[in-house]
Amino acid sequence: MPYKKLKSTDDAIMQIVDGYRHFHEEVYPQQEELFKKLAFEQTPKAMFITCADSRVVPELITQSSPGDLFVTRNVGNVVPPYGQMLGGVSTAIEYAVVALGVKHIIICGHSDCGAMKAVLNPEQLRNMPTVRSWLQHSEVAKIVVEENCKCDGHRDTLGVLTEENVVAQLGHLATHPSVASRLARGDLFIHGWVYDIETSQIRAYDTEKGEFRRIGDGPLPMATPKPRY
Ligand code: ZN
């Protein structure tokens, strides 16, 4: 498919600039006090690791304000195991846990995830060697599903894989020394969520019961292991 040549004032970028103008002129003045308070420090309530997908908006779906969430996003909400890749995700985790002292880390997958579809159908990644290499961190979830799930149809398989990928990334998260140490003494809580774009529902992983349940009614399902100190 030939690429469409863009005009210098392309509509999409002008919509973004108009959005900024609205923010600067209308939204900012209403919350000026908050921004002045945030100008020189942040004390986020949680770290939020999710997919880069444009339809997942952490602040919107949790109704959070600036300063509330320390967000890291990448294709497939992947957390590489410690030591394999000293990249942006590992750096952000260490900074959030050690420097900012966050009490909660949420890993949030989502429905209709392109990364998860690619894990199921790797031939889609022929021209994307970097994505293919990155998604090796999700391979474990694929094998768990292939060998254990009696999935019925593509949609079902994709849903189960998306959940298993969150479980796998929670496992990787716990290999990071800064995380492992605070989990061992019980002052860090980790959460594995899957957000459904179509219905807005979030399901969370319960480590004890080994299942995902809807959040919002009843006690929050938790992925945090038992502390030892
Ligand atoms: Zn995704």
PDB file of C-alpha atoms and ligand atoms in Angstrom:
ATOM      1  CA  MET A   1       0.000   0.000   0.000  1.00  0.00           C
ATOM      2  CA  PRO A   2       1.538   3.379  -0.990  1.00  0.00           C
ATOM      3  CA  TYR A   3       2.032   5.849   1.871  1.00  0.00           C
ATOM      4  CA  LYS A   4      -0.165   8.920   1.728  1.00  0.00           C
ATOM      5  CA  LYS A   5       1.854  12.099   1.611  1.00  0.00           C
ATOM      6  CA  LEU A   6       0.913  14.341   4.542  1.00  0.00           C
ATOM      7  CA  LYS A   7       0.116  18.015   4.260  1.00  0.00           C
ATOM      8  CA  SER A   8       2.141  20.154   6.654  1.00  0.00           C
ATOM      9  CA  THR A   9      -1.022  20.947   8.624  1.00  0.00           C
ATOM     10  CA  ASP A  10      -2.252  17.380   8.778  1.00  0.00           C
ATOM     11  CA  ASP A  11      -5.666  17.087  10.476  1.00  0.00           C
ATOM     12  CA  ALA A  12      -4.588  14.554  13.071  1.00  0.00           C
ATOM     13  CA  ILE A  13      -1.739  16.653  14.467  1.00  0.00           C
ATOM     14  CA  MET A  14      -3.867  19.817  14.419  1.00  0.00           C
ATOM     15  CA  GLN A  15      -6.517  18.016  16.492  1.00  0.00           C
ATOM     16  CA  ILE A  16      -3.801  17.163  18.995  1.00  0.00           C
ATOM     17  CA  VAL A  17      -2.570  20.771  19.095  1.00  0.00           C
ATOM     18  CA  ASP A  18      -6.163  22.003  19.529  1.00  0.00           C
ATOM     19  CA  GLY A  19      -6.516  19.558  22.408  1.00  0.00           C
ATOM     20  CA  TYR A  20      -3.399  20.992  24.017  1.00  0.00           C
ATOM     21  CA  ARG A  21      -4.760  24.510  23.587  1.00  0.00           C
ATOM     22  CA  HIS A  22      -7.997  23.501  25.307  1.00  0.00           C
ATOM     23  CA  PHE A  23      -6.012  21.912  28.128  1.00  0.00           C
ATOM     24  CA  HIS A  24      -3.787  24.966  28.571  1.00  0.00           C
ATOM     25  CA  GLU A  25      -6.564  27.546  28.397  1.00  0.00           C
ATOM     26  CA  GLU A  26      -9.566  25.782  29.950  1.00  0.00           C
ATOM     27  CA  VAL A  27      -8.514  22.737  31.989  1.00  0.00           C
ATOM     28  CA  TYR A  28      -5.254  23.928  33.554  1.00  0.00           C
ATOM     29  CA  PRO A  29      -6.731  27.089  35.149  1.00  0.00           C
ATOM     30  CA  GLN A  30      -9.343  24.954  36.941  1.00  0.00           C
ATOM     31  CA  GLN A  31      -6.653  22.718  38.453  1.00  0.00           C
ATOM     32  CA  GLU A  32      -3.838  25.228  38.784  1.00  0.00           C
ATOM     33  CA  GLU A  33      -3.392  24.522  42.479  1.00  0.00           C
ATOM     34  CA  LEU A  34      -2.798  20.806  41.815  1.00  0.00           C
ATOM     35  CA  PHE A  35      -0.214  21.508  39.112  1.00  0.00           C
ATOM     36  CA  LYS A  36       1.597  24.036  41.345  1.00  0.00           C
ATOM     37  CA  LYS A  37       1.742  21.371  44.075  1.00  0.00           C
ATOM     38  CA  LEU A  38       3.073  18.806  41.590  1.00  0.00           C
ATOM     39  CA  ALA A  39       5.629  21.155  40.029  1.00  0.00           C
ATOM     40  CA  PHE A  40       8.518  19.976  42.220  1.00  0.00           C
ATOM     41  CA  GLU A  41       7.594  16.544  43.560  1.00  0.00           C
ATOM     42  CA  GLN A  42       5.631  13.384  42.857  1.00  0.00           C
ATOM     43  CA  THR A  43       4.297  10.788  45.261  1.00  0.00           C
ATOM     44  CA  PRO A  44       2.307   8.433  43.029  1.00  0.00           C
ATOM     45  CA  LYS A  45      -0.110   5.967  44.632  1.00  0.00           C
ATOM     46  CA  ALA A  46       0.837   3.145  42.280  1.00  0.00           C
ATOM     47  CA  MET A  47       2.942   2.040  39.358  1.00  0.00           C
ATOM     48  CA  PHE A  48       0.798   1.047  36.367  1.00  0.00           C
ATOM     49  CA  ILE A  49       2.362  -1.183  33.702  1.00  0.00           C
ATOM     50  CA  THR A  50       0.169  -1.624  30.656  1.00  0.00           C
ATOM     51  CA  CYS A  51       0.124  -2.067  26.884  1.00  0.00           C
ATOM     52  CA  ALA A  52       0.937   0.805  24.522  1.00  0.00           C
ATOM     53  CA  ASP A  53      -2.473   0.273  22.854  1.00  0.00           C
ATOM     54  CA  SER A  54      -4.193   3.627  22.262  1.00  0.00           C
ATOM     55  CA  ARG A  55      -7.511   2.342  23.598  1.00  0.00           C
ATOM     56  CA  VAL A  56      -6.162   1.709  27.088  1.00  0.00           C
ATOM     57  CA  VAL A  57      -6.009   4.958  29.076  1.00  0.00           C
ATOM     58  CA  PRO A  58      -4.897   4.237  32.660  1.00  0.00           C
ATOM     59  CA  GLU A  59      -5.888   7.628  34.100  1.00  0.00           C
ATOM     60  CA  LEU A  60      -9.319   7.459  32.468  1.00  0.00           C
ATOM     61  CA  ILE A  61     -10.235   3.921  33.497  1.00  0.00           C
ATOM     62  CA  THR A  62      -9.096   4.483  37.087  1.00  0.00           C
ATOM     63  CA  GLN A  63     -10.264   8.116  37.184  1.00  0.00           C
ATOM     64  CA  SER A  64      -6.835   9.172  38.421  1.00  0.00           C
ATOM     65  CA  SER A  65      -5.358  12.670  38.516  1.00  0.00           C
ATOM     66  CA  PRO A  66      -1.904  13.838  37.423  1.00  0.00           C
ATOM     67  CA  GLY A  67       0.599  12.619  40.015  1.00  0.00           C
ATOM     68  CA  ASP A  68      -1.433   9.528  41.006  1.00  0.00           C
ATOM     69  CA  LEU A  69      -0.031   6.881  38.647  1.00  0.00           C
ATOM     70  CA  PHE A  70       3.559   6.167  37.620  1.00  0.00           C
ATOM     71  CA  VAL A  71       2.845   4.696  34.176  1.00  0.00           C
ATOM     72  CA  THR A  72       5.033   2.483  31.999  1.00  0.00           C
ATOM     73  CA  ARG A  73       3.680   1.236  28.689  1.00  0.00           C
ATOM     74  CA  ASN A  74       4.996  -1.144  26.081  1.00  0.00           C
ATOM     75  CA  VAL A  75       3.762  -3.580  23.465  1.00  0.00           C
ATOM     76  CA  GLY A  76       2.084  -6.453  25.344  1.00  0.00           C
ATOM     77  CA  ASN A  77       2.499  -5.058  28.908  1.00  0.00           C
ATOM     78  CA  VAL A  78       5.664  -7.084  29.182  1.00  0.00           C
ATOM     79  CA  VAL A  79       8.058  -7.122  32.137  1.00  0.00           C
ATOM     80  CA  PRO A  80      11.365  -8.735  31.128  1.00  0.00           C
ATOM     81  CA  PRO A  81      12.817 -10.950  33.869  1.00  0.00           C
ATOM     82  CA  TYR A  82      15.610  -9.285  35.856  1.00  0.00           C
ATOM     83  CA  GLY A  83      19.043  -9.369  34.252  1.00  0.00           C
ATOM     84  CA  GLN A  84      17.933 -10.293  30.729  1.00  0.00           C
ATOM     85  CA  MET A  85      17.334  -6.785  29.504  1.00  0.00           C
ATOM     86  CA  LEU A  86      18.377  -3.628  31.329  1.00  0.00           C
ATOM     87  CA  GLY A  87      15.898  -1.483  29.446  1.00  0.00           C
ATOM     88  CA  GLY A  88      13.141   1.006  30.114  1.00  0.00           C
ATOM     89  CA  VAL A  89      10.766  -1.304  31.964  1.00  0.00           C
ATOM     90  CA  SER A  90      13.357  -2.572  34.445  1.00  0.00           C
ATOM     91  CA  THR A  91      14.600   0.964  35.007  1.00  0.00           C
ATOM     92  CA  ALA A  92      11.109   2.293  35.656  1.00  0.00           C
ATOM     93  CA  ILE A  93      10.377  -0.526  38.122  1.00  0.00           C
ATOM     94  CA  GLU A  94      13.537   0.107  40.105  1.00  0.00           C
ATOM     95  CA  TYR A  95      12.920   3.849  40.171  1.00  0.00           C
ATOM     96  CA  ALA A  96       9.279   3.452  41.240  1.00  0.00           C
ATOM     97  CA  VAL A  97      10.065   0.932  43.967  1.00  0.00           C
ATOM     98  CA  VAL A  98      13.315   2.378  45.352  1.00  0.00           C
ATOM     99  CA  ALA A  99      13.200   6.123  44.696  1.00  0.00           C
ATOM    100  CA  LEU A 100       9.441   6.751  44.810  1.00  0.00           C
ATOM    101  CA  GLY A 101       8.568   3.971  47.253  1.00  0.00           C
ATOM    102  CA  VAL A 102       5.305   3.027  45.522  1.00  0.00           C
ATOM    103  CA  LYS A 103       3.159   0.604  47.539  1.00  0.00           C
ATOM    104  CA  HIS A 104       1.357  -0.994  44.580  1.00  0.00           C
ATOM    105  CA  ILE A 105       2.341  -2.244  41.127  1.00  0.00           C
ATOM    106  CA  ILE A 106      -0.458  -3.062  38.690  1.00  0.00           C
ATOM    107  CA  ILE A 107       0.212  -5.032  35.480  1.00  0.00           C
ATOM    108  CA  CYS A 108      -2.768  -4.501  33.203  1.00  0.00           C
ATOM    109  CA  GLY A 109      -3.458  -6.436  30.002  1.00  0.00           C
ATOM    110  CA  HIS A 110      -6.485  -5.802  27.822  1.00  0.00           C
ATOM    111  CA  SER A 111      -8.987  -7.326  25.401  1.00  0.00           C
ATOM    112  CA  ASP A 112      -8.286  -7.471  21.639  1.00  0.00           C
ATOM    113  CA  CYS A 113      -4.539  -7.009  22.266  1.00  0.00           C
ATOM    114  CA  GLY A 114      -2.552  -6.964  19.010  1.00  0.00           C
ATOM    115  CA  ALA A 115       0.549  -8.211  20.814  1.00  0.00           C
ATOM    116  CA  MET A 116      -1.306 -11.253  22.153  1.00  0.00           C
ATOM    117  CA  LYS A 117      -2.740 -11.953  18.678  1.00  0.00           C
ATOM    118  CA  ALA A 118       0.815 -11.860  17.329  1.00  0.00           C
ATOM    119  CA  VAL A 119       1.969 -14.291  20.017  1.00  0.00           C
ATOM    120  CA  LEU A 120      -0.742 -16.676  18.779  1.00  0.00           C
ATOM    121  CA  ASN A 121       0.101 -16.044  15.106  1.00  0.00           C
ATOM    122  CA  PRO A 122       3.830 -15.242  14.937  1.00  0.00           C
ATOM    123  CA  GLU A 123       3.784 -15.168  11.111  1.00  0.00           C
ATOM    124  CA  GLN A 124       2.238 -11.663  11.480  1.00  0.00           C
ATOM    125  CA  LEU A 125       5.648 -10.525  12.739  1.00  0.00           C
ATOM    126  CA  ARG A 126       7.664 -11.350   9.609  1.00  0.00           C
ATOM    127  CA  ASN A 127       8.597  -7.685   9.061  1.00  0.00           C
ATOM    128  CA  MET A 128       8.883  -6.805  12.745  1.00  0.00           C
ATOM    129  CA  PRO A 129      12.009  -8.454  14.143  1.00  0.00           C
ATOM    130  CA  THR A 130      12.138  -6.179  17.192  1.00  0.00           C
ATOM    131  CA  VAL A 131       8.532  -6.893  18.190  1.00  0.00           C
ATOM    132  CA  ARG A 132       9.133 -10.605  17.630  1.00  0.00           C
ATOM    133  CA  SER A 133      12.150 -10.536  19.899  1.00  0.00           C
ATOM    134  CA  TRP A 134      10.345  -8.473  22.588  1.00  0.00           C
ATOM    135  CA  LEU A 135       7.363 -10.826  22.646  1.00  0.00           C
ATOM    136  CA  GLN A 136       9.587 -13.781  23.495  1.00  0.00           C
ATOM    137  CA  HIS A 137       8.907 -12.625  27.049  1.00  0.00           C
ATOM    138  CA  SER A 138       5.305 -13.751  26.484  1.00  0.00           C
ATOM    139  CA  GLU A 139       6.246 -17.157  25.040  1.00  0.00           C
ATOM    140  CA  VAL A 140       5.838 -18.776  28.447  1.00  0.00           C
ATOM    141  CA  ALA A 141       2.150 -17.796  28.503  1.00  0.00           C
ATOM    142  CA  LYS A 142       1.608 -19.270  25.055  1.00  0.00           C
ATOM    143  CA  ILE A 143       3.068 -22.624  26.076  1.00  0.00           C
ATOM    144  CA  VAL A 144       1.029 -22.704  29.302  1.00  0.00           C
ATOM    145  CA  VAL A 145      -2.152 -22.119  27.248  1.00  0.00           C
ATOM    146  CA  GLU A 146      -1.237 -24.594  24.483  1.00  0.00           C
ATOM    147  CA  GLU A 147      -0.489 -27.369  26.940  1.00  0.00           C
ATOM    148  CA  ASN A 148      -3.309 -26.783  29.418  1.00  0.00           C
ATOM    149  CA  CYS A 149      -6.268 -24.861  28.037  1.00  0.00           C
ATOM    150  CA  LYS A 150      -9.160 -26.672  26.477  1.00  0.00           C
ATOM    151  CA  CYS A 151      -9.959 -23.436  24.698  1.00  0.00           C
ATOM    152  CA  ASP A 152     -12.932 -23.278  22.378  1.00  0.00           C
ATOM    153  CA  GLY A 153     -12.205 -20.970  19.437  1.00  0.00           C
ATOM    154  CA  HIS A 154      -9.830 -18.087  18.735  1.00  0.00           C
ATOM    155  CA  ARG A 155     -11.564 -15.516  20.945  1.00  0.00           C
ATOM    156  CA  ASP A 156     -11.469 -17.804  23.944  1.00  0.00           C
ATOM    157  CA  THR A 157      -7.802 -18.674  23.340  1.00  0.00           C
ATOM    158  CA  LEU A 158      -6.919 -14.973  23.033  1.00  0.00           C
ATOM    159  CA  GLY A 159      -8.718 -14.176  26.310  1.00  0.00           C
ATOM    160  CA  VAL A 160      -6.991 -16.983  28.206  1.00  0.00           C
ATOM    161  CA  LEU A 161      -3.604 -16.071  26.704  1.00  0.00           C
ATOM    162  CA  THR A 162      -4.097 -12.428  27.731  1.00  0.00           C
ATOM    163  CA  GLU A 163      -4.721 -13.544  31.331  1.00  0.00           C
ATOM    164  CA  GLU A 164      -1.824 -16.011  31.294  1.00  0.00           C
ATOM    165  CA  ASN A 165       0.453 -13.288  29.953  1.00  0.00           C
ATOM    166  CA  VAL A 166      -0.422 -11.107  32.954  1.00  0.00           C
ATOM    167  CA  VAL A 167       0.314 -14.037  35.298  1.00  0.00           C
ATOM    168  CA  ALA A 168       3.658 -14.625  33.520  1.00  0.00           C
ATOM    169  CA  GLN A 169       4.653 -10.960  33.746  1.00  0.00           C
ATOM    170  CA  LEU A 170       3.762 -10.917  37.474  1.00  0.00           C
ATOM    171  CA  GLY A 171       6.224 -13.796  37.825  1.00  0.00           C
ATOM    172  CA  HIS A 172       8.901 -11.856  35.948  1.00  0.00           C
ATOM    173  CA  LEU A 173       8.206  -8.784  38.090  1.00  0.00           C
ATOM    174  CA  ALA A 174       9.020 -10.748  41.235  1.00  0.00           C
ATOM    175  CA  THR A 175      12.505 -11.594  39.861  1.00  0.00           C
ATOM    176  CA  HIS A 176      13.554  -7.945  40.189  1.00  0.00           C
ATOM    177  CA  PRO A 177      15.548  -7.667  43.426  1.00  0.00           C
ATOM    178  CA  SER A 178      13.956  -4.373  44.498  1.00  0.00           C
ATOM    179  CA  VAL A 179      10.503  -5.943  44.102  1.00  0.00           C
ATOM    180  CA  ALA A 180      11.430  -9.336  45.604  1.00  0.00           C
ATOM    181  CA  SER A 181      12.859  -7.762  48.724  1.00  0.00           C
ATOM    182  CA  ARG A 182       9.800  -5.647  49.470  1.00  0.00           C
ATOM    183  CA  LEU A 183       7.440  -8.518  48.637  1.00  0.00           C
ATOM    184  CA  ALA A 184       9.366 -10.681  51.119  1.00  0.00           C
ATOM    185  CA  ARG A 185       8.765  -8.169  53.893  1.00  0.00           C
ATOM    186  CA  GLY A 186       5.186  -7.490  52.886  1.00  0.00           C
ATOM    187  CA  ASP A 187       5.235  -3.778  52.136  1.00  0.00           C
ATOM    188  CA  LEU A 188       4.635  -3.963  48.385  1.00  0.00           C
ATOM    189  CA  PHE A 189       1.452  -5.243  46.746  1.00  0.00           C
ATOM    190  CA  ILE A 190       1.258  -6.510  43.158  1.00  0.00           C
ATOM    191  CA  HIS A 191      -1.874  -6.767  41.046  1.00  0.00           C
ATOM    192  CA  GLY A 192      -2.619  -8.493  37.732  1.00  0.00           C
ATOM    193  CA  TRP A 193      -5.534  -6.986  35.823  1.00  0.00           C
ATOM    194  CA  VAL A 194      -7.193  -7.422  32.433  1.00  0.00           C
ATOM    195  CA  TYR A 195      -9.293  -4.539  31.095  1.00  0.00           C
ATOM    196  CA  ASP A 196     -12.132  -5.193  28.640  1.00  0.00           C
ATOM    197  CA  ILE A 197     -12.372  -2.320  26.144  1.00  0.00           C
ATOM    198  CA  GLU A 198     -15.926  -3.134  25.036  1.00  0.00           C
ATOM    199  CA  THR A 199     -17.552  -3.404  28.494  1.00  0.00           C
ATOM    200  CA  SER A 200     -15.098  -1.385  30.673  1.00  0.00           C
ATOM    201  CA  GLN A 201     -14.891  -4.290  33.142  1.00  0.00           C
ATOM    202  CA  ILE A 202     -11.625  -5.151  34.864  1.00  0.00           C
ATOM    203  CA  ARG A 203     -10.821  -8.658  36.099  1.00  0.00           C
ATOM    204  CA  ALA A 204      -8.019  -9.202  38.599  1.00  0.00           C
ATOM    205  CA  TYR A 205      -5.907 -12.241  39.393  1.00  0.00           C
ATOM    206  CA  ASP A 206      -6.305 -13.981  42.726  1.00  0.00           C
ATOM    207  CA  THR A 207      -3.066 -15.846  43.453  1.00  0.00           C
ATOM    208  CA  GLU A 208      -4.573 -17.964  46.221  1.00  0.00           C
ATOM    209  CA  LYS A 209      -7.515 -19.200  44.152  1.00  0.00           C
ATOM    210  CA  GLY A 210      -5.653 -19.215  40.811  1.00  0.00           C
ATOM    211  CA  GLU A 211      -8.409 -17.330  38.992  1.00  0.00           C
ATOM    212  CA  PHE A 212      -9.378 -13.932  37.577  1.00  0.00           C
ATOM    213  CA  ARG A 213     -12.432 -12.205  39.078  1.00  0.00           C
ATOM    214  CA  ARG A 214     -14.192  -8.918  38.410  1.00  0.00           C
ATOM    215  CA  ILE A 215     -13.071  -6.073  40.625  1.00  0.00           C
ATOM    216  CA  GLY A 216     -15.495  -3.654  42.184  1.00  0.00           C
ATOM    217  CA  ASP A 217     -17.717  -6.081  44.080  1.00  0.00           C
ATOM    218  CA  GLY A 218     -16.333  -7.782  47.162  1.00  0.00           C
ATOM    219  CA  PRO A 219     -12.725  -7.984  48.345  1.00  0.00           C
ATOM    220  CA  LEU A 220     -10.083  -7.088  45.759  1.00  0.00           C
ATOM    221  CA  PRO A 221      -8.462 -10.215  44.263  1.00  0.00           C
ATOM    222  CA  MET A 222      -4.746  -9.972  45.047  1.00  0.00           C
ATOM    223  CA  ALA A 223      -1.662 -11.302  43.272  1.00  0.00           C
ATOM    224  CA  THR A 224       0.704 -10.589  46.167  1.00  0.00           C
ATOM    225  CA  PRO A 225       2.519 -13.616  47.593  1.00  0.00           C
ATOM    226  CA  LYS A 226       2.682 -14.185  51.381  1.00  0.00           C
ATOM    227  CA  PRO A 227       5.479 -12.221  53.096  1.00  0.00           C
ATOM    228  CA  ARG A 228       8.258 -14.133  54.873  1.00  0.00           C
ATOM    229  CA  TYR A 229       9.705 -11.436  57.127  1.00  0.00           C
TER     230      TYR A 229
HETATM  231 ZN    ZN B   1      -2.110  -4.616  23.689  1.00  0.00          ZN
END
